[in-house]
Amino acid sequence: MTEPAWQDRVWARHRRRTGAVLIVGTGAVGGFLAEELARLGFSPLHLVDPDILEVENLVRHPLGAPALGQPKASGLAGRIRREFPPCEATGVDADFLKLPVGEQLWLAEQADVVVAATDSAACQRRVNAVALAARKPAVYPAVWVDARVRDAEVGEILWVLPGRRTPCYECAAEFRNGAADAQAARGTRLDIQLVALATAQVVAALADPEDEHAAILDRQRTAVYLHGLTPTSPAIRDAFPTGGLESRNVRIPFPDRPCPACHGSRLRTWDAARTPPDEREGARWAHVAAFLTIVFIVMLLFLVLAGRFIRS
Ligand SMILES: [Zn+2]
């Protein structure tokens, strides 16, 4: 099944998207995301999750009853390899937080894009720190969890570039402070799948920013808020007025004080967030050249004036 002709037929419908992806959390969002990324062409996929498939998961997880009692990560990886052989999927049946730091970093370094789709804020924060350390782009899909909001009414997909080029997960948590929390603990399968599909598009864009589909990325607005098919509930109408199925890119600011994870702040990263590193380097040399020119002119004027003074 791996002969060239067979491979050509697999990718007859669209160009294969390439890259390695680490997905931490293979619940409903991470599970559907893994299946979508495999079909887009991404390989290898590294899936990390400590949970086993339980009866409560059946209503919305890609794995069904035959996988009950099996680990979600290796169970899903096995299913992807069986049903879609071009994708090398591997499962790590462990809590990412409890892996040795070296292994956490190694997993991130192997990936072109890192995804954190867990329902643990502590784990999301750890993935954020590791992705920043490994200098890898990262994506954080979730749904809003708040008593005022219907389950999974609004999905949130945050993406982060390393090097303080965009605000990180911790910056976004500060921005969201007091507003709805973002986890994926609740919601129906169809709402969750919408979030997974939009996340797959963001991952594909981050893996290949030159592709025309990468237009979803906008450095000024790094969170996608996604509303499902039903009209907005009264509690959320002010923040997200829509008759259903709408997405919007939202600007996440750097915090006022330096972020504990990325050290970005509104003041320190104003330029860094908007200017690519090579342009910043060019601007620095332009400043040095301008400064030296001014010093040279001042010295020249001084010498001319001093010469006149001595002659008179
Ligand atoms: Zn930050």
PDB file of C-alpha atoms and ligand atoms in Angstrom:
ATOM      1  CA  MET A   1       0.000   0.000   0.000  1.00  0.00           C
ATOM      2  CA  THR A   2       3.013   2.277   0.124  1.00  0.00           C
ATOM      3  CA  GLU A   3       4.067   2.041  -3.572  1.00  0.00           C
ATOM      4  CA  PRO A   4       4.503   5.416  -5.317  1.00  0.00           C
ATOM      5  CA  ALA A   5       1.354   4.913  -7.456  1.00  0.00           C
ATOM      6  CA  TRP A   6      -0.714   4.251  -4.352  1.00  0.00           C
ATOM      7  CA  GLN A   7       0.718   7.349  -2.660  1.00  0.00           C
ATOM      8  CA  ASP A   8      -0.121   9.436  -5.759  1.00  0.00           C
ATOM      9  CA  ARG A   9      -3.717   8.275  -5.598  1.00  0.00           C
ATOM     10  CA  VAL A  10      -3.958   9.092  -1.876  1.00  0.00           C
ATOM     11  CA  TRP A  11      -2.998  12.700  -2.617  1.00  0.00           C
ATOM     12  CA  ALA A  12      -4.994  13.026  -5.832  1.00  0.00           C
ATOM     13  CA  ARG A  13      -7.613  15.293  -4.248  1.00  0.00           C
ATOM     14  CA  HIS A  14      -5.297  17.889  -2.713  1.00  0.00           C
ATOM     15  CA  ARG A  15      -1.631  18.646  -2.160  1.00  0.00           C
ATOM     16  CA  ARG A  16      -0.159  16.805   0.799  1.00  0.00           C
ATOM     17  CA  ARG A  17       0.565  19.079   3.762  1.00  0.00           C
ATOM     18  CA  THR A  18       3.794  18.121   5.496  1.00  0.00           C
ATOM     19  CA  GLY A  19       5.247  18.529   8.950  1.00  0.00           C
ATOM     20  CA  ALA A  20       5.472  16.871  12.341  1.00  0.00           C
ATOM     21  CA  VAL A  21       2.918  17.742  15.009  1.00  0.00           C
ATOM     22  CA  LEU A  22       2.890  17.101  18.757  1.00  0.00           C
ATOM     23  CA  ILE A  23      -0.626  16.939  20.232  1.00  0.00           C
ATOM     24  CA  VAL A  24      -0.778  17.010  24.025  1.00  0.00           C
ATOM     25  CA  GLY A  25      -4.263  15.906  25.047  1.00  0.00           C
ATOM     26  CA  THR A  26      -6.145  13.464  22.831  1.00  0.00           C
ATOM     27  CA  GLY A  27      -9.627  13.930  24.212  1.00  0.00           C
ATOM     28  CA  ALA A  28     -12.404  14.994  21.870  1.00  0.00           C
ATOM     29  CA  VAL A  29     -10.692  18.128  20.440  1.00  0.00           C
ATOM     30  CA  GLY A  30      -7.196  16.613  20.217  1.00  0.00           C
ATOM     31  CA  GLY A  31      -8.588  13.311  18.943  1.00  0.00           C
ATOM     32  CA  PHE A  32     -10.524  14.779  16.016  1.00  0.00           C
ATOM     33  CA  LEU A  33      -7.638  17.153  15.331  1.00  0.00           C
ATOM     34  CA  ALA A  34      -5.214  14.207  15.048  1.00  0.00           C
ATOM     35  CA  GLU A  35      -7.490  12.503  12.497  1.00  0.00           C
ATOM     36  CA  GLU A  36      -7.826  15.696  10.433  1.00  0.00           C
ATOM     37  CA  LEU A  37      -4.077  16.397  10.468  1.00  0.00           C
ATOM     38  CA  ALA A  38      -3.335  12.821   9.376  1.00  0.00           C
ATOM     39  CA  ARG A  39      -5.693  13.193   6.389  1.00  0.00           C
ATOM     40  CA  LEU A  40      -4.145  16.553   5.472  1.00  0.00           C
ATOM     41  CA  GLY A  41      -0.812  14.752   5.228  1.00  0.00           C
ATOM     42  CA  PHE A  42       0.972  15.601   8.477  1.00  0.00           C
ATOM     43  CA  SER A  43       3.381  12.940   9.710  1.00  0.00           C
ATOM     44  CA  PRO A  44       4.660  11.980  12.170  1.00  0.00           C
ATOM     45  CA  LEU A  45       2.063  12.788  14.804  1.00  0.00           C
ATOM     46  CA  HIS A  46       3.069  12.365  18.439  1.00  0.00           C
ATOM     47  CA  LEU A  47       0.013  11.996  20.691  1.00  0.00           C
ATOM     48  CA  VAL A  48       0.319  12.351  24.478  1.00  0.00           C
ATOM     49  CA  ASP A  49      -2.489  11.590  26.948  1.00  0.00           C
ATOM     50  CA  PRO A  50      -2.650   9.701  30.258  1.00  0.00           C
ATOM     51  CA  ASP A  51      -6.374   8.772  30.065  1.00  0.00           C
ATOM     52  CA  ILE A  52      -8.127   5.610  29.029  1.00  0.00           C
ATOM     53  CA  LEU A  53     -11.340   5.637  26.992  1.00  0.00           C
ATOM     54  CA  GLU A  54     -14.363   5.493  29.293  1.00  0.00           C
ATOM     55  CA  VAL A  55     -18.085   5.136  28.650  1.00  0.00           C
ATOM     56  CA  GLU A  56     -18.592   8.873  29.234  1.00  0.00           C
ATOM     57  CA  ASN A  57     -16.252   9.589  26.288  1.00  0.00           C
ATOM     58  CA  LEU A  58     -18.279   7.618  23.748  1.00  0.00           C
ATOM     59  CA  VAL A  59     -20.648  10.482  22.861  1.00  0.00           C
ATOM     60  CA  ARG A  60     -17.873  12.585  21.359  1.00  0.00           C
ATOM     61  CA  HIS A  61     -14.494  10.832  21.067  1.00  0.00           C
ATOM     62  CA  PRO A  62     -13.321   9.484  17.663  1.00  0.00           C
ATOM     63  CA  LEU A  63     -12.668   6.081  19.296  1.00  0.00           C
ATOM     64  CA  GLY A  64     -15.763   3.936  19.865  1.00  0.00           C
ATOM     65  CA  ALA A  65     -16.901   1.084  22.095  1.00  0.00           C
ATOM     66  CA  PRO A  66     -14.297  -1.480  20.871  1.00  0.00           C
ATOM     67  CA  ALA A  67     -11.611   0.792  22.394  1.00  0.00           C
ATOM     68  CA  LEU A  68     -13.211   1.072  25.844  1.00  0.00           C
ATOM     69  CA  GLY A  69     -10.563   0.593  28.521  1.00  0.00           C
ATOM     70  CA  GLN A  70      -7.708   1.297  26.094  1.00  0.00           C
ATOM     71  CA  PRO A  71      -5.370   4.290  26.440  1.00  0.00           C
ATOM     72  CA  LYS A  72      -6.626   7.178  24.287  1.00  0.00           C
ATOM     73  CA  ALA A  73      -3.179   8.181  22.939  1.00  0.00           C
ATOM     74  CA  SER A  74      -1.875   4.807  21.750  1.00  0.00           C
ATOM     75  CA  GLY A  75      -5.416   3.651  20.852  1.00  0.00           C
ATOM     76  CA  LEU A  76      -5.906   6.628  18.554  1.00  0.00           C
ATOM     77  CA  ALA A  77      -2.385   6.406  17.125  1.00  0.00           C
ATOM     78  CA  GLY A  78      -3.001   2.740  16.272  1.00  0.00           C
ATOM     79  CA  ARG A  79      -6.313   3.514  14.609  1.00  0.00           C
ATOM     80  CA  ILE A  80      -4.761   6.307  12.513  1.00  0.00           C
ATOM     81  CA  ARG A  81      -1.925   4.004  11.364  1.00  0.00           C
ATOM     82  CA  ARG A  82      -4.395   1.261  10.452  1.00  0.00           C
ATOM     83  CA  GLU A  83      -6.929   3.416   8.665  1.00  0.00           C
ATOM     84  CA  PHE A  84      -4.512   5.901   7.089  1.00  0.00           C
ATOM     85  CA  PRO A  85      -1.065   4.282   6.625  1.00  0.00           C
ATOM     86  CA  PRO A  86       0.730   7.369   5.188  1.00  0.00           C
ATOM     87  CA  CYS A  87       0.637   8.860   8.690  1.00  0.00           C
ATOM     88  CA  GLU A  88       3.143   7.654  11.259  1.00  0.00           C
ATOM     89  CA  ALA A  89       1.246   8.229  14.497  1.00  0.00           C
ATOM     90  CA  THR A  90       2.717   7.309  17.858  1.00  0.00           C
ATOM     91  CA  GLY A  91       1.059   7.422  21.254  1.00  0.00           C
ATOM     92  CA  VAL A  92       2.621   8.271  24.611  1.00  0.00           C
ATOM     93  CA  ASP A  93       0.214   7.066  27.322  1.00  0.00           C
ATOM     94  CA  ALA A  94       1.411   9.465  29.988  1.00  0.00           C
ATOM     95  CA  ASP A  95       0.643  12.775  31.643  1.00  0.00           C
ATOM     96  CA  PHE A  96       2.784  15.363  29.848  1.00  0.00           C
ATOM     97  CA  LEU A  97       3.273  17.177  33.179  1.00  0.00           C
ATOM     98  CA  LYS A  98       4.854  14.058  34.701  1.00  0.00           C
ATOM     99  CA  LEU A  99       7.247  13.341  31.835  1.00  0.00           C
ATOM    100  CA  PRO A 100      10.919  14.202  32.503  1.00  0.00           C
ATOM    101  CA  VAL A 101      11.654  17.780  31.409  1.00  0.00           C
ATOM    102  CA  GLY A 102      14.144  16.478  28.839  1.00  0.00           C
ATOM    103  CA  GLU A 103      11.462  14.302  27.233  1.00  0.00           C
ATOM    104  CA  GLN A 104       8.949  17.177  27.207  1.00  0.00           C
ATOM    105  CA  LEU A 105      11.498  19.323  25.414  1.00  0.00           C
ATOM    106  CA  TRP A 106      12.498  16.519  23.045  1.00  0.00           C
ATOM    107  CA  LEU A 107       8.860  15.992  22.009  1.00  0.00           C
ATOM    108  CA  ALA A 108       8.458  19.711  21.263  1.00  0.00           C
ATOM    109  CA  GLU A 109      11.767  19.891  19.395  1.00  0.00           C
ATOM    110  CA  GLN A 110      10.697  17.016  17.097  1.00  0.00           C
ATOM    111  CA  ALA A 111       7.559  18.930  16.078  1.00  0.00           C
ATOM    112  CA  ASP A 112       7.021  21.688  13.539  1.00  0.00           C
ATOM    113  CA  VAL A 113       3.872  22.717  15.421  1.00  0.00           C
ATOM    114  CA  VAL A 114       2.869  21.974  19.028  1.00  0.00           C
ATOM    115  CA  VAL A 115      -0.782  21.671  20.098  1.00  0.00           C
ATOM    116  CA  ALA A 116      -2.062  21.679  23.686  1.00  0.00           C
ATOM    117  CA  ALA A 117      -5.648  20.420  23.882  1.00  0.00           C
ATOM    118  CA  THR A 118      -5.908  19.329  27.510  1.00  0.00           C
ATOM    119  CA  ASP A 119      -8.511  20.322  30.116  1.00  0.00           C
ATOM    120  CA  SER A 120      -5.767  21.175  32.623  1.00  0.00           C
ATOM    121  CA  ALA A 121      -4.622  24.801  32.811  1.00  0.00           C
ATOM    122  CA  ALA A 122      -1.401  23.627  34.500  1.00  0.00           C
ATOM    123  CA  CYS A 123      -0.625  21.324  31.576  1.00  0.00           C
ATOM    124  CA  GLN A 124      -1.489  24.008  29.007  1.00  0.00           C
ATOM    125  CA  ARG A 125       0.916  26.353  30.822  1.00  0.00           C
ATOM    126  CA  ARG A 126       3.657  23.724  30.836  1.00  0.00           C
ATOM    127  CA  VAL A 127       3.270  23.098  27.090  1.00  0.00           C
ATOM    128  CA  ASN A 128       3.443  26.867  26.592  1.00  0.00           C
ATOM    129  CA  ALA A 129       6.747  27.046  28.494  1.00  0.00           C
ATOM    130  CA  VAL A 130       8.179  24.062  26.621  1.00  0.00           C
ATOM    131  CA  ALA A 131       7.093  25.330  23.173  1.00  0.00           C
ATOM    132  CA  LEU A 132       8.637  28.735  23.945  1.00  0.00           C
ATOM    133  CA  ALA A 133      11.883  27.046  25.086  1.00  0.00           C
ATOM    134  CA  ALA A 134      11.958  24.856  21.961  1.00  0.00           C
ATOM    135  CA  ARG A 135      11.101  27.919  19.834  1.00  0.00           C
ATOM    136  CA  LYS A 136       8.156  26.186  18.154  1.00  0.00           C
ATOM    137  CA  PRO A 137       4.790  27.687  17.150  1.00  0.00           C
ATOM    138  CA  ALA A 138       1.971  26.422  19.350  1.00  0.00           C
ATOM    139  CA  VAL A 139      -1.824  26.255  19.202  1.00  0.00           C
ATOM    140  CA  TYR A 140      -4.262  26.147  22.136  1.00  0.00           C
ATOM    141  CA  PRO A 141      -7.785  25.034  21.150  1.00  0.00           C
ATOM    142  CA  ALA A 142     -10.519  25.136  23.794  1.00  0.00           C
ATOM    143  CA  VAL A 143     -14.144  25.979  24.386  1.00  0.00           C
ATOM    144  CA  TRP A 144     -15.419  28.578  26.809  1.00  0.00           C
ATOM    145  CA  VAL A 145     -16.560  27.102  30.103  1.00  0.00           C
ATOM    146  CA  ASP A 146     -18.696  29.506  32.102  1.00  0.00           C
ATOM    147  CA  ALA A 147     -22.058  29.273  33.888  1.00  0.00           C
ATOM    148  CA  ARG A 148     -23.379  32.092  31.673  1.00  0.00           C
ATOM    149  CA  VAL A 149     -22.348  30.342  28.458  1.00  0.00           C
ATOM    150  CA  ARG A 150     -23.968  27.276  26.911  1.00  0.00           C
ATOM    151  CA  ASP A 151     -21.584  24.330  26.783  1.00  0.00           C
ATOM    152  CA  ALA A 152     -19.039  24.826  24.004  1.00  0.00           C
ATOM    153  CA  GLU A 153     -21.016  27.805  22.673  1.00  0.00           C
ATOM    154  CA  VAL A 154     -17.815  29.657  21.828  1.00  0.00           C
ATOM    155  CA  GLY A 155     -14.604  27.943  20.810  1.00  0.00           C
ATOM    156  CA  GLU A 156     -11.264  29.663  21.219  1.00  0.00           C
ATOM    157  CA  ILE A 157      -8.164  28.831  19.199  1.00  0.00           C
ATOM    158  CA  LEU A 158      -5.101  30.745  20.335  1.00  0.00           C
ATOM    159  CA  TRP A 159      -1.849  30.501  18.420  1.00  0.00           C
ATOM    160  CA  VAL A 160       1.580  31.609  19.568  1.00  0.00           C
ATOM    161  CA  LEU A 161       4.812  32.266  17.703  1.00  0.00           C
ATOM    162  CA  PRO A 162       8.060  31.937  19.694  1.00  0.00           C
ATOM    163  CA  GLY A 163      10.481  34.800  20.329  1.00  0.00           C
ATOM    164  CA  ARG A 164       7.815  37.162  21.709  1.00  0.00           C
ATOM    165  CA  ARG A 165       6.534  37.800  18.218  1.00  0.00           C
ATOM    166  CA  THR A 166       2.990  37.215  19.552  1.00  0.00           C
ATOM    167  CA  PRO A 167       1.528  37.070  23.092  1.00  0.00           C
ATOM    168  CA  CYS A 168       1.790  33.589  24.639  1.00  0.00           C
ATOM    169  CA  TYR A 169      -0.744  31.354  26.425  1.00  0.00           C
ATOM    170  CA  GLU A 170      -0.006  33.015  29.786  1.00  0.00           C
ATOM    171  CA  CYS A 171      -0.491  36.470  28.236  1.00  0.00           C
ATOM    172  CA  ALA A 172      -3.891  35.294  26.951  1.00  0.00           C
ATOM    173  CA  ALA A 173      -4.837  33.881  30.380  1.00  0.00           C
ATOM    174  CA  GLU A 174      -4.173  37.328  31.855  1.00  0.00           C
ATOM    175  CA  PHE A 175      -6.267  38.930  29.094  1.00  0.00           C
ATOM    176  CA  ARG A 176      -9.101  36.483  29.814  1.00  0.00           C
ATOM    177  CA  ASN A 177      -8.899  36.990  33.565  1.00  0.00           C
ATOM    178  CA  GLY A 178     -12.413  37.405  34.943  1.00  0.00           C
ATOM    179  CA  ALA A 179     -13.980  36.282  31.680  1.00  0.00           C
ATOM    180  CA  ALA A 180     -14.989  32.760  30.764  1.00  0.00           C
ATOM    181  CA  ASP A 181     -12.391  30.081  31.344  1.00  0.00           C
ATOM    182  CA  ALA A 182     -11.270  28.116  28.307  1.00  0.00           C
ATOM    183  CA  GLN A 183     -11.207  24.335  28.533  1.00  0.00           C
ATOM    184  CA  ALA A 184     -12.711  21.550  26.505  1.00  0.00           C
ATOM    185  CA  ALA A 185     -14.360  19.644  29.328  1.00  0.00           C
ATOM    186  CA  ARG A 186     -17.916  20.057  28.033  1.00  0.00           C
ATOM    187  CA  GLY A 187     -19.833  20.430  24.809  1.00  0.00           C
ATOM    188  CA  THR A 188     -21.375  18.239  22.154  1.00  0.00           C
ATOM    189  CA  ARG A 189     -19.475  16.336  19.496  1.00  0.00           C
ATOM    190  CA  LEU A 190     -20.579  18.634  16.676  1.00  0.00           C
ATOM    191  CA  ASP A 191     -19.446  21.805  18.490  1.00  0.00           C
ATOM    192  CA  ILE A 192     -16.157  20.137  19.459  1.00  0.00           C
ATOM    193  CA  GLN A 193     -15.559  18.992  15.881  1.00  0.00           C
ATOM    194  CA  LEU A 194     -15.960  22.560  14.619  1.00  0.00           C
ATOM    195  CA  VAL A 195     -13.194  23.653  16.996  1.00  0.00           C
ATOM    196  CA  ALA A 196     -10.993  20.740  15.862  1.00  0.00           C
ATOM    197  CA  LEU A 197     -11.518  21.605  12.180  1.00  0.00           C
ATOM    198  CA  ALA A 198     -10.628  25.269  12.690  1.00  0.00           C
ATOM    199  CA  THR A 199      -7.602  24.219  14.751  1.00  0.00           C
ATOM    200  CA  ALA A 200      -6.422  21.959  11.913  1.00  0.00           C
ATOM    201  CA  GLN A 201      -6.542  24.954   9.577  1.00  0.00           C
ATOM    202  CA  VAL A 202      -4.439  27.024  12.014  1.00  0.00           C
ATOM    203  CA  VAL A 203      -1.898  24.185  12.425  1.00  0.00           C
ATOM    204  CA  ALA A 204      -1.608  23.824   8.638  1.00  0.00           C
ATOM    205  CA  ALA A 205      -1.052  27.582   8.305  1.00  0.00           C
ATOM    206  CA  LEU A 206       1.651  27.618  10.999  1.00  0.00           C
ATOM    207  CA  ALA A 207       3.405  24.639   9.364  1.00  0.00           C
ATOM    208  CA  ASP A 208       3.500  26.417   5.994  1.00  0.00           C
ATOM    209  CA  PRO A 209       3.053  30.194   6.413  1.00  0.00           C
ATOM    210  CA  GLU A 210       3.732  30.754   2.675  1.00  0.00           C
ATOM    211  CA  ASP A 211       0.707  28.677   1.606  1.00  0.00           C
ATOM    212  CA  GLU A 212      -2.317  30.669   0.421  1.00  0.00           C
ATOM    213  CA  HIS A 213      -4.446  28.977   3.091  1.00  0.00           C
ATOM    214  CA  ALA A 214      -2.212  30.581   5.727  1.00  0.00           C
ATOM    215  CA  ALA A 215      -4.203  33.819   5.423  1.00  0.00           C
ATOM    216  CA  ILE A 216      -5.945  32.728   8.643  1.00  0.00           C
ATOM    217  CA  LEU A 217      -2.820  33.920  10.465  1.00  0.00           C
ATOM    218  CA  ASP A 218      -2.789  37.580  11.464  1.00  0.00           C
ATOM    219  CA  ARG A 219      -0.051  38.626  13.874  1.00  0.00           C
ATOM    220  CA  GLN A 220      -2.195  41.402  15.295  1.00  0.00           C
ATOM    221  CA  ARG A 221      -5.124  39.058  16.040  1.00  0.00           C
ATOM    222  CA  THR A 222      -3.864  35.732  17.338  1.00  0.00           C
ATOM    223  CA  ALA A 223      -7.031  34.170  18.745  1.00  0.00           C
ATOM    224  CA  VAL A 224      -9.895  32.814  16.644  1.00  0.00           C
ATOM    225  CA  TYR A 225     -13.254  32.915  18.407  1.00  0.00           C
ATOM    226  CA  LEU A 226     -15.579  30.432  16.799  1.00  0.00           C
ATOM    227  CA  HIS A 227     -19.323  30.315  17.287  1.00  0.00           C
ATOM    228  CA  GLY A 228     -21.312  27.177  16.532  1.00  0.00           C
ATOM    229  CA  LEU A 229     -24.389  26.631  14.413  1.00  0.00           C
ATOM    230  CA  THR A 230     -27.022  27.838  16.908  1.00  0.00           C
ATOM    231  CA  PRO A 231     -27.856  31.544  17.449  1.00  0.00           C
ATOM    232  CA  THR A 232     -26.100  33.276  20.337  1.00  0.00           C
ATOM    233  CA  SER A 233     -27.550  32.753  23.823  1.00  0.00           C
ATOM    234  CA  PRO A 234     -28.751  35.887  25.688  1.00  0.00           C
ATOM    235  CA  ALA A 235     -25.835  35.783  28.147  1.00  0.00           C
ATOM    236  CA  ILE A 236     -23.215  36.039  25.450  1.00  0.00           C
ATOM    237  CA  ARG A 237     -25.064  38.153  22.881  1.00  0.00           C
ATOM    238  CA  ASP A 238     -23.252  41.358  23.878  1.00  0.00           C
ATOM    239  CA  ALA A 239     -19.802  39.808  23.420  1.00  0.00           C
ATOM    240  CA  PHE A 240     -20.574  37.696  20.351  1.00  0.00           C
ATOM    241  CA  PRO A 241     -23.779  38.726  18.555  1.00  0.00           C
ATOM    242  CA  THR A 242     -24.442  36.242  15.754  1.00  0.00           C
ATOM    243  CA  GLY A 243     -27.208  34.190  14.254  1.00  0.00           C
ATOM    244  CA  GLY A 244     -24.866  31.208  14.204  1.00  0.00           C
ATOM    245  CA  LEU A 245     -21.671  29.842  12.659  1.00  0.00           C
ATOM    246  CA  GLU A 246     -19.301  32.727  12.674  1.00  0.00           C
ATOM    247  CA  SER A 247     -15.632  33.150  13.435  1.00  0.00           C
ATOM    248  CA  ARG A 248     -13.713  36.244  14.327  1.00  0.00           C
ATOM    249  CA  ASN A 249     -10.026  36.934  14.864  1.00  0.00           C
ATOM    250  CA  VAL A 250      -9.408  38.709  18.154  1.00  0.00           C
ATOM    251  CA  ARG A 251      -6.418  40.740  19.266  1.00  0.00           C
ATOM    252  CA  ILE A 252      -4.787  39.375  22.431  1.00  0.00           C
ATOM    253  CA  PRO A 253      -2.584  42.089  24.016  1.00  0.00           C
ATOM    254  CA  PHE A 254       0.697  41.587  25.842  1.00  0.00           C
ATOM    255  CA  PRO A 255       0.149  42.193  29.593  1.00  0.00           C
ATOM    256  CA  ASP A 256       1.153  45.454  31.299  1.00  0.00           C
ATOM    257  CA  ARG A 257       3.744  43.683  33.457  1.00  0.00           C
ATOM    258  CA  PRO A 258       6.284  41.258  31.950  1.00  0.00           C
ATOM    259  CA  CYS A 259       4.657  37.855  31.367  1.00  0.00           C
ATOM    260  CA  PRO A 260       6.171  35.133  33.620  1.00  0.00           C
ATOM    261  CA  ALA A 261       6.442  32.727  30.672  1.00  0.00           C
ATOM    262  CA  CYS A 262       7.499  34.744  27.612  1.00  0.00           C
ATOM    263  CA  HIS A 263       8.667  37.913  29.466  1.00  0.00           C
ATOM    264  CA  GLY A 264       6.710  39.989  26.965  1.00  0.00           C
ATOM    265  CA  SER A 265       4.905  43.116  28.087  1.00  0.00           C
ATOM    266  CA  ARG A 266       3.044  45.921  26.393  1.00  0.00           C
ATOM    267  CA  LEU A 267       6.137  48.190  26.520  1.00  0.00           C
ATOM    268  CA  ARG A 268       9.028  45.761  26.051  1.00  0.00           C
ATOM    269  CA  THR A 269       7.552  43.955  23.074  1.00  0.00           C
ATOM    270  CA  TRP A 270       5.842  46.789  21.238  1.00  0.00           C
ATOM    271  CA  ASP A 271       8.478  46.697  18.493  1.00  0.00           C
ATOM    272  CA  ALA A 272       9.244  42.980  18.813  1.00  0.00           C
ATOM    273  CA  ALA A 273       5.611  42.064  18.185  1.00  0.00           C
ATOM    274  CA  ARG A 274       5.400  44.011  14.961  1.00  0.00           C
ATOM    275  CA  THR A 275       8.840  43.812  13.361  1.00  0.00           C
ATOM    276  CA  PRO A 276      10.537  40.630  12.146  1.00  0.00           C
ATOM    277  CA  PRO A 277      13.980  39.992  13.744  1.00  0.00           C
ATOM    278  CA  ASP A 278      15.977  40.668  10.550  1.00  0.00           C
ATOM    279  CA  GLU A 279      14.251  44.044  10.105  1.00  0.00           C
ATOM    280  CA  ARG A 280      14.975  44.853  13.756  1.00  0.00           C
ATOM    281  CA  GLU A 281      18.657  44.064  13.119  1.00  0.00           C
ATOM    282  CA  GLY A 282      18.621  46.401  10.085  1.00  0.00           C
ATOM    283  CA  ALA A 283      16.930  49.144  12.102  1.00  0.00           C
ATOM    284  CA  ARG A 284      19.573  48.834  14.840  1.00  0.00           C
ATOM    285  CA  TRP A 285      22.428  49.400  12.335  1.00  0.00           C
ATOM    286  CA  ALA A 286      20.534  52.340  10.804  1.00  0.00           C
ATOM    287  CA  HIS A 287      20.327  53.932  14.273  1.00  0.00           C
ATOM    288  CA  VAL A 288      24.072  53.387  14.853  1.00  0.00           C
ATOM    289  CA  ALA A 289      24.908  54.893  11.435  1.00  0.00           C
ATOM    290  CA  ALA A 290      22.690  57.940  12.078  1.00  0.00           C
ATOM    291  CA  PHE A 291      24.277  58.466  15.500  1.00  0.00           C
ATOM    292  CA  LEU A 292      27.839  58.265  14.105  1.00  0.00           C
ATOM    293  CA  THR A 293      26.938  60.705  11.290  1.00  0.00           C
ATOM    294  CA  ILE A 294      25.618  63.249  13.814  1.00  0.00           C
ATOM    295  CA  VAL A 295      28.773  62.866  15.957  1.00  0.00           C
ATOM    296  CA  PHE A 296      30.941  63.357  12.850  1.00  0.00           C
ATOM    297  CA  ILE A 297      29.052  66.539  11.799  1.00  0.00           C
ATOM    298  CA  VAL A 298      29.261  67.991  15.329  1.00  0.00           C
ATOM    299  CA  MET A 299      33.021  67.317  15.466  1.00  0.00           C
ATOM    300  CA  LEU A 300      33.480  68.865  11.995  1.00  0.00           C
ATOM    301  CA  LEU A 301      31.577  72.022  13.030  1.00  0.00           C
ATOM    302  CA  PHE A 302      33.617  72.184  16.227  1.00  0.00           C
ATOM    303  CA  LEU A 303      36.905  71.933  14.294  1.00  0.00           C
ATOM    304  CA  VAL A 304      35.821  74.596  11.760  1.00  0.00           C
ATOM    305  CA  LEU A 305      34.697  76.986  14.483  1.00  0.00           C
ATOM    306  CA  ALA A 306      37.826  76.279  16.576  1.00  0.00           C
ATOM    307  CA  GLY A 307      40.008  76.971  13.474  1.00  0.00           C
ATOM    308  CA  ARG A 308      38.299  80.316  12.876  1.00  0.00           C
ATOM    309  CA  PHE A 309      38.670  81.247  16.547  1.00  0.00           C
ATOM    310  CA  ILE A 310      42.409  80.431  16.530  1.00  0.00           C
ATOM    311  CA  ARG A 311      42.991  82.420  13.259  1.00  0.00           C
ATOM    312  CA  SER A 312      41.152  85.476  14.638  1.00  0.00           C
TER     313      SER A 312
HETATM  314 ZN    ZN B   1       3.468  35.595  27.625  1.00  0.00          ZN
END
